[in-house]
mmCIF file of C-alpha atoms in Angstrom:
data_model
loop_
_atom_site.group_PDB
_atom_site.id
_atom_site.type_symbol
_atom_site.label_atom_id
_atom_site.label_comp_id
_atom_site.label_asym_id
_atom_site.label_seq_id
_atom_site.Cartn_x
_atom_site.Cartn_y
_atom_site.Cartn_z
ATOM 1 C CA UNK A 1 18.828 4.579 -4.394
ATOM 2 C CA UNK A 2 18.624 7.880 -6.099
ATOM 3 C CA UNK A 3 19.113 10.909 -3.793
ATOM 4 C CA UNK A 4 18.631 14.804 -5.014
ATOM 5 C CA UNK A 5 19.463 18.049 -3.242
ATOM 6 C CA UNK A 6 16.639 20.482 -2.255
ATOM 7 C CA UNK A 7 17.462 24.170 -1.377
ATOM 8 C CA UNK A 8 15.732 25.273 1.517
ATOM 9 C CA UNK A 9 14.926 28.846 3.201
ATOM 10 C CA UNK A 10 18.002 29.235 4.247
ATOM 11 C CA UNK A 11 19.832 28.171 1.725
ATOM 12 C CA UNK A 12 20.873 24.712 3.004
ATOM 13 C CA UNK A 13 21.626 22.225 0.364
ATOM 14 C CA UNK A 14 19.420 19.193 1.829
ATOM 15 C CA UNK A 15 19.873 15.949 0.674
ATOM 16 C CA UNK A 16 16.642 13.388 -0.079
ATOM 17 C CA UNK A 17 16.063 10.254 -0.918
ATOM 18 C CA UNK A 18 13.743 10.268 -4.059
ATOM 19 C CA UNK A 19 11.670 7.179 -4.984
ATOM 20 C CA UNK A 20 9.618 7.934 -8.101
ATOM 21 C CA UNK A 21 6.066 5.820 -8.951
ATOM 22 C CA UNK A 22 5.915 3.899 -11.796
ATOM 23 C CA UNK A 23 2.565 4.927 -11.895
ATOM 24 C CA UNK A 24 1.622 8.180 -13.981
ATOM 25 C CA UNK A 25 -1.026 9.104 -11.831
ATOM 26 C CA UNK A 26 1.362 8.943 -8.771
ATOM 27 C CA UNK A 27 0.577 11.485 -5.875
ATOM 28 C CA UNK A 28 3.558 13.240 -3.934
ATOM 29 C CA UNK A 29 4.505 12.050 -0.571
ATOM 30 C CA UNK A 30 7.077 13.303 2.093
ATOM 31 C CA UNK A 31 7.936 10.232 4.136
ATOM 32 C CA UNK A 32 9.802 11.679 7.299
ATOM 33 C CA UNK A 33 12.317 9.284 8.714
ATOM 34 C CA UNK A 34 12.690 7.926 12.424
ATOM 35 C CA UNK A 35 15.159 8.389 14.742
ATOM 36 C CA UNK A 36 17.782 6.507 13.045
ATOM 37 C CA UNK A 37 18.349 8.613 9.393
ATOM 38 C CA UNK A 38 17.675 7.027 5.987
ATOM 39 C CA UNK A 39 18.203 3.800 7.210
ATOM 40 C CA UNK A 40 17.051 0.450 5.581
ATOM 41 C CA UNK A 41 13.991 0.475 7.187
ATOM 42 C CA UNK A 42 13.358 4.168 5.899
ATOM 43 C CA UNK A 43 14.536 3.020 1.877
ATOM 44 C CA UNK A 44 11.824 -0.201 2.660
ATOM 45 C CA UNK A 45 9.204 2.122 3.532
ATOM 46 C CA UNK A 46 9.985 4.508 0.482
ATOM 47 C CA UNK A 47 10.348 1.811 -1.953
ATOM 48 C CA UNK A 48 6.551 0.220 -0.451
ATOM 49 C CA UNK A 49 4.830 3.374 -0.818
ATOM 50 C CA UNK A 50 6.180 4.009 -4.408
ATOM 51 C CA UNK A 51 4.911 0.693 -5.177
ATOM 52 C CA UNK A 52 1.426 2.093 -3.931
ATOM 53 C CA UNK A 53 1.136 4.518 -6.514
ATOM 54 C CA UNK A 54 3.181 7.718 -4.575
ATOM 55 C CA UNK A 55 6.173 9.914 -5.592
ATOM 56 C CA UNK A 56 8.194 9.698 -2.498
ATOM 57 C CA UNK A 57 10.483 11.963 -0.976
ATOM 58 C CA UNK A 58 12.261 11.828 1.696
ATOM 59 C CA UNK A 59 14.832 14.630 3.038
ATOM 60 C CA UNK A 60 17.766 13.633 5.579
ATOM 61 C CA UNK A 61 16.632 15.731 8.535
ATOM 62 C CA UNK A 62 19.608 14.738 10.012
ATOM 63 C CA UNK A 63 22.179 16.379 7.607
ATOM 64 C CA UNK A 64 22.384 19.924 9.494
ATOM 65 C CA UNK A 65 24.495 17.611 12.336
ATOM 66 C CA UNK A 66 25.780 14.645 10.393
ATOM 67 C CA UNK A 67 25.143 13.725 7.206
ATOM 68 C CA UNK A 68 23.532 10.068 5.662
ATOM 69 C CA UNK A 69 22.805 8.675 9.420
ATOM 70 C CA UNK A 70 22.089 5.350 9.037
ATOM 71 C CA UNK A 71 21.529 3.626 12.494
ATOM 72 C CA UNK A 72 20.266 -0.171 13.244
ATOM 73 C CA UNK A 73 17.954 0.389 16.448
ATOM 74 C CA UNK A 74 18.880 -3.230 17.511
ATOM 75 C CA UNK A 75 22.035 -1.926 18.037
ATOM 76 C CA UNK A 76 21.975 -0.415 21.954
ATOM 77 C CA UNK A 77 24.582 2.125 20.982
ATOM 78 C CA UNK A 78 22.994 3.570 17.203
ATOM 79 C CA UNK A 79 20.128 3.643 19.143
ATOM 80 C CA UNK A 80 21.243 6.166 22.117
ATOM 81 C CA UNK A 81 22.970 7.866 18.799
ATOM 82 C CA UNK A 82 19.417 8.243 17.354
ATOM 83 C CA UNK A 83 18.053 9.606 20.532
ATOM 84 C CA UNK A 84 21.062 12.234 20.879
ATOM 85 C CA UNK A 85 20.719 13.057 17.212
ATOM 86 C CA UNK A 86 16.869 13.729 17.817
ATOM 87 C CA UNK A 87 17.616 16.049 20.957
ATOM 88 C CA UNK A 88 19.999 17.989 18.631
ATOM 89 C CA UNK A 89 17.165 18.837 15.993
ATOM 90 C CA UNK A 90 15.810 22.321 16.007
ATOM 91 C CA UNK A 91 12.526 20.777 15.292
ATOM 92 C CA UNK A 92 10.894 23.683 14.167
ATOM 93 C CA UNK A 93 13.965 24.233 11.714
ATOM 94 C CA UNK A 94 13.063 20.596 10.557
ATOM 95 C CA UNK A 95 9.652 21.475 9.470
ATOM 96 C CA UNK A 96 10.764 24.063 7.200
ATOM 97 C CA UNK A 97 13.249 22.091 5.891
ATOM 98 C CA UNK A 98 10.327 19.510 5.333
ATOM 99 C CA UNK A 99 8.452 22.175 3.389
ATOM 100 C CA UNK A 100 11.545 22.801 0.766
ATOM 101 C CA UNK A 101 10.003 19.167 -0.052
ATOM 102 C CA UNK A 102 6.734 20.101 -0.124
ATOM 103 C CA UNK A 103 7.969 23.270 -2.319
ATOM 104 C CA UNK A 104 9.562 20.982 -4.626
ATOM 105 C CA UNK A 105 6.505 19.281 -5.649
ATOM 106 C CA UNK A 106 4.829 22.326 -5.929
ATOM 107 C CA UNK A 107 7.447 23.565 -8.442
ATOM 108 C CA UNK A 108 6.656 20.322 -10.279
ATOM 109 C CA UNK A 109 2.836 20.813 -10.815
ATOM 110 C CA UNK A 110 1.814 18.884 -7.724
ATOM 111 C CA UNK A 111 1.735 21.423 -5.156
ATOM 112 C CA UNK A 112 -2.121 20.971 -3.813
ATOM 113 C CA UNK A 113 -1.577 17.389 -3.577
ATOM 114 C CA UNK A 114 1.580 16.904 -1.372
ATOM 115 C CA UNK A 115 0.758 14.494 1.476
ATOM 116 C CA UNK A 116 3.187 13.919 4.214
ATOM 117 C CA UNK A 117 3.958 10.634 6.437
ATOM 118 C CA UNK A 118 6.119 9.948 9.304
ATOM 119 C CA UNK A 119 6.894 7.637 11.550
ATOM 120 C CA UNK A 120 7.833 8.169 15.661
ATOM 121 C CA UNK A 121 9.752 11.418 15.271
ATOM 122 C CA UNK A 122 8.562 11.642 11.688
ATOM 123 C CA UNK A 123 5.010 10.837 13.255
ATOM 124 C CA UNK A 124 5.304 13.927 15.256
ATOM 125 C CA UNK A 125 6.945 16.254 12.630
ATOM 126 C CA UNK A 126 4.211 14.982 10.201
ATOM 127 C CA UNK A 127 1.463 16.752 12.550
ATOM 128 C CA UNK A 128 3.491 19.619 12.977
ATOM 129 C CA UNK A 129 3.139 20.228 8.980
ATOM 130 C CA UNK A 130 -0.276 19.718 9.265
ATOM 131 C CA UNK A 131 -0.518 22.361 11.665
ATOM 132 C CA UNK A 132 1.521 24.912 9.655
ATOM 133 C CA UNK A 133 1.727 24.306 6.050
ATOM 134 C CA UNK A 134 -0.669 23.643 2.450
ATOM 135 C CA UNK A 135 -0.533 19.795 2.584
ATOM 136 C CA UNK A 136 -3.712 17.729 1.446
ATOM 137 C CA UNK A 137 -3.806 15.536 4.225
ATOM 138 C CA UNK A 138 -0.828 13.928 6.690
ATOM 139 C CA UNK A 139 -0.168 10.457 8.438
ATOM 140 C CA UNK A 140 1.746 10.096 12.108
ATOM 141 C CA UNK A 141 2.325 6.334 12.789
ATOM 142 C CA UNK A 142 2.579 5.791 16.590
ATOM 143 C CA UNK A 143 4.130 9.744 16.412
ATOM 144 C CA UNK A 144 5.918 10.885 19.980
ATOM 145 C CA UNK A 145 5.083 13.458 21.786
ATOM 146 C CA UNK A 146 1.629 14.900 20.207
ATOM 147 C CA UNK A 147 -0.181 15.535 23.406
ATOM 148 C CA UNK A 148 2.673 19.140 23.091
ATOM 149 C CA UNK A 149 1.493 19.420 20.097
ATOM 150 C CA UNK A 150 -2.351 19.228 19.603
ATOM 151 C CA UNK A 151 -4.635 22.424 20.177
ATOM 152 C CA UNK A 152 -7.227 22.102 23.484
ATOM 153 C CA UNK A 153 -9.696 23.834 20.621
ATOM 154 C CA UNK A 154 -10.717 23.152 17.293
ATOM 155 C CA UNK A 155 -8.364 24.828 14.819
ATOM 156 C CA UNK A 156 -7.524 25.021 10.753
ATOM 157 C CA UNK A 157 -5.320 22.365 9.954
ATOM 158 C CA UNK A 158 -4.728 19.879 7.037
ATOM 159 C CA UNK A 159 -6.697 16.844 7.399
ATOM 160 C CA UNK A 160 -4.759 14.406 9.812
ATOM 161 C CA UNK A 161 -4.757 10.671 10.583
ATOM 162 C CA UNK A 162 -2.975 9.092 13.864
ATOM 163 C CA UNK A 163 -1.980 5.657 14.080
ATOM 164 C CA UNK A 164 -1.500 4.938 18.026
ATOM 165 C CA UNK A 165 0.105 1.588 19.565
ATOM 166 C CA UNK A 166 -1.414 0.429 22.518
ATOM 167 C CA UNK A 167 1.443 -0.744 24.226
ATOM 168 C CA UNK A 168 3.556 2.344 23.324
ATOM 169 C CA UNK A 169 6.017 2.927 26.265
ATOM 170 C CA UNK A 170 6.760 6.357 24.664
ATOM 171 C CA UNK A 171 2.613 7.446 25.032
ATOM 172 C CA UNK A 172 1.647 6.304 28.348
ATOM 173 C CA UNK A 173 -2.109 5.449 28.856
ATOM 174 C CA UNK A 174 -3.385 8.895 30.371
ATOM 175 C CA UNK A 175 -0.636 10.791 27.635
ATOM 176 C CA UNK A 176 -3.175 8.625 24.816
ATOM 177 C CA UNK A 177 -6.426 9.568 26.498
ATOM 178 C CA UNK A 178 -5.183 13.399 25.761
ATOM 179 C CA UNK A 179 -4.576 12.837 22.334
ATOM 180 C CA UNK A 180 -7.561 11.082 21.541
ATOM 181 C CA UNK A 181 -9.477 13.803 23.254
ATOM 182 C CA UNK A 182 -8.067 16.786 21.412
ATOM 183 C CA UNK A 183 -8.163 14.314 17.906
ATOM 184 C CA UNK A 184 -12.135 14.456 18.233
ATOM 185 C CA UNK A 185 -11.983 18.385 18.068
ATOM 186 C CA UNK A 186 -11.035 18.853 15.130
ATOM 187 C CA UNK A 187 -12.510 18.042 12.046
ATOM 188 C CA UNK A 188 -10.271 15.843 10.104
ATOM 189 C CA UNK A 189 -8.397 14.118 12.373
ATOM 190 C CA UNK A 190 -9.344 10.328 12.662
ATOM 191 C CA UNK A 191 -7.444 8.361 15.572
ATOM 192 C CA UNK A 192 -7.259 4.757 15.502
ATOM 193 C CA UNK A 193 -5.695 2.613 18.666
ATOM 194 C CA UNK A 194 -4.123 -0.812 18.021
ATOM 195 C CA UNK A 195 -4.839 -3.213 21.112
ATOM 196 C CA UNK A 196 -2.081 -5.071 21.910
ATOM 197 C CA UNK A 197 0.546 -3.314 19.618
ATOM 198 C CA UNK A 198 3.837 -1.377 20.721
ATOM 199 C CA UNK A 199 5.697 1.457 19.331
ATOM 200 C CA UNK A 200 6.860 0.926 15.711
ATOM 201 C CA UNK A 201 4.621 -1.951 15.314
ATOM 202 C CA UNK A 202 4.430 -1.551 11.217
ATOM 203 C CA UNK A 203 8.396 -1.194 10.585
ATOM 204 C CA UNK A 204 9.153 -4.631 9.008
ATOM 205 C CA UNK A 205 11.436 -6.999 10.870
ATOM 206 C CA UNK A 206 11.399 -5.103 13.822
ATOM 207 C CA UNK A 207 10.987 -6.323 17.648
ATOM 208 C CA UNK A 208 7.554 -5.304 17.660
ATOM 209 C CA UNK A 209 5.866 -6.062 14.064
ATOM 210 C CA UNK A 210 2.574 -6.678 13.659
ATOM 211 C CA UNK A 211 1.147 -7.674 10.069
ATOM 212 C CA UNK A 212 -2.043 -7.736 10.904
ATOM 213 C CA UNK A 213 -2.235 -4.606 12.464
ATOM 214 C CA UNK A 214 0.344 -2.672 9.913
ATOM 215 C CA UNK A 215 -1.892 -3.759 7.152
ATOM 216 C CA UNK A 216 -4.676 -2.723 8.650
ATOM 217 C CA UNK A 217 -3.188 1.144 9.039
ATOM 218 C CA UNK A 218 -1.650 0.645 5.612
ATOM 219 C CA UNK A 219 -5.455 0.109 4.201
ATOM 220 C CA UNK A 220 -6.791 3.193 6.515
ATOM 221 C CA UNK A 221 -3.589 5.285 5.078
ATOM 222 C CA UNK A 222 -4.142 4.606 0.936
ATOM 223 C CA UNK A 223 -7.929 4.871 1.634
ATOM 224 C CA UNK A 224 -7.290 8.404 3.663
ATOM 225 C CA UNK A 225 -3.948 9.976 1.529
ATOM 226 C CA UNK A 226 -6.681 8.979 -1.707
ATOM 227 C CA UNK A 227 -10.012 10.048 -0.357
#
């Protein structure tokens, strides 16, 4: 799969996986990986939302630590990798590594139309651009960690959709109740709860798939990145 380097503030030469639309109408997307790098399930996802219509891009957040991290979270030891390699991000430093994406669109014509998606960590760093940057709207599936993140009050923020697991062991019941709470403050920021789902419940193949309920956020996501 094609990769390009992006320059970002700092002058970092970040590597991303670029998955270009066949359509000619395609919108920009930055898909924001897991905990386990570009990883097959990360080039899956890429590839699936190119095939809906979206320029994808998506940067290796790892690379500041280690470079093309590609980790199989079936695998007890990648996984405790992931996690380390998450508690080693400057996550703050992520997000504006995220934006030399964004940037990159915008230096293509497409600026007002970048959209950004993520998925557990990238769930969480995809509200965190909404919170700080120009993007048309953002998507966190079953993101970690929001409750930190979401104001008390309502506040200016791209429009932002949540896609929460029921069952999530990483957002406890009362932890859920919080971010549904501050969701419904703000103006754009539709939460939907999946009964009887678990963390990572639309990542193909995994231990807790659910088709019925991944399609179901896949139809709320096309109808919200397009509306």
């Amino acid at each position: 799969m094609p990769y390009i380097t992006l320059t970002t503030d700092d002058g970092f030469q970040l590597p991303a996986l670029h998955m270009p639309s066949e359509t000619a109408t395609a919108r920009p997307l930055v898909l924001i990986q897991e905990i386990f790098g570009i990883n097959s399930a990360m080039k899956q996802a890429a590839a699936a939302w190119a095939a809906q219509g979206f320029d994808v891009l998506c940067p290796d957040l790892f690379a500041r630590q280690q470079s093309g991290v590609d980790l199989d979270p079936t695998q007890p030891t990648q996984f405790q990798q992931g996690i380390a390699l998450m508690q080693g991000m400057d996550q703050q430093r992520a997000v504006r590594d995220l934006d030399a994406a964004r940037q990159w669109f915008a230096h293509n014509g497409k600026g007002e139309l970048v959209g950004a998606l993520g998925y557990c960590l990238g769930g969480r760093l995809a509200v965190m651009m909404a919170l700080s940057m120009p993007i048309s709207a953002a998507v966190s599936y079953y993101g970690v960690g929001l409750e930190e993140l979401m104001p008390a009050e309502p506040t200016t923020m791209a429009p932002c959709l949540l896609h929460i697991a029921e069952r999530d062991a990483f957002v406890p019941p009362e932890v859920r109740q919080t971010i549904l709470a501050r969701a419904a403050l703000q103006a754009r920021m539709p939460a939907h709860v999946y009964e009887g789902c678990d963390h990572a419940f639309a990542r193909p193949g995994g231990e807790h798939f659910d088709a019925t309920a991944a399609d179901l956020a896949l139809e709320r996501t096309l109808a919200f990145l397009r509306g």
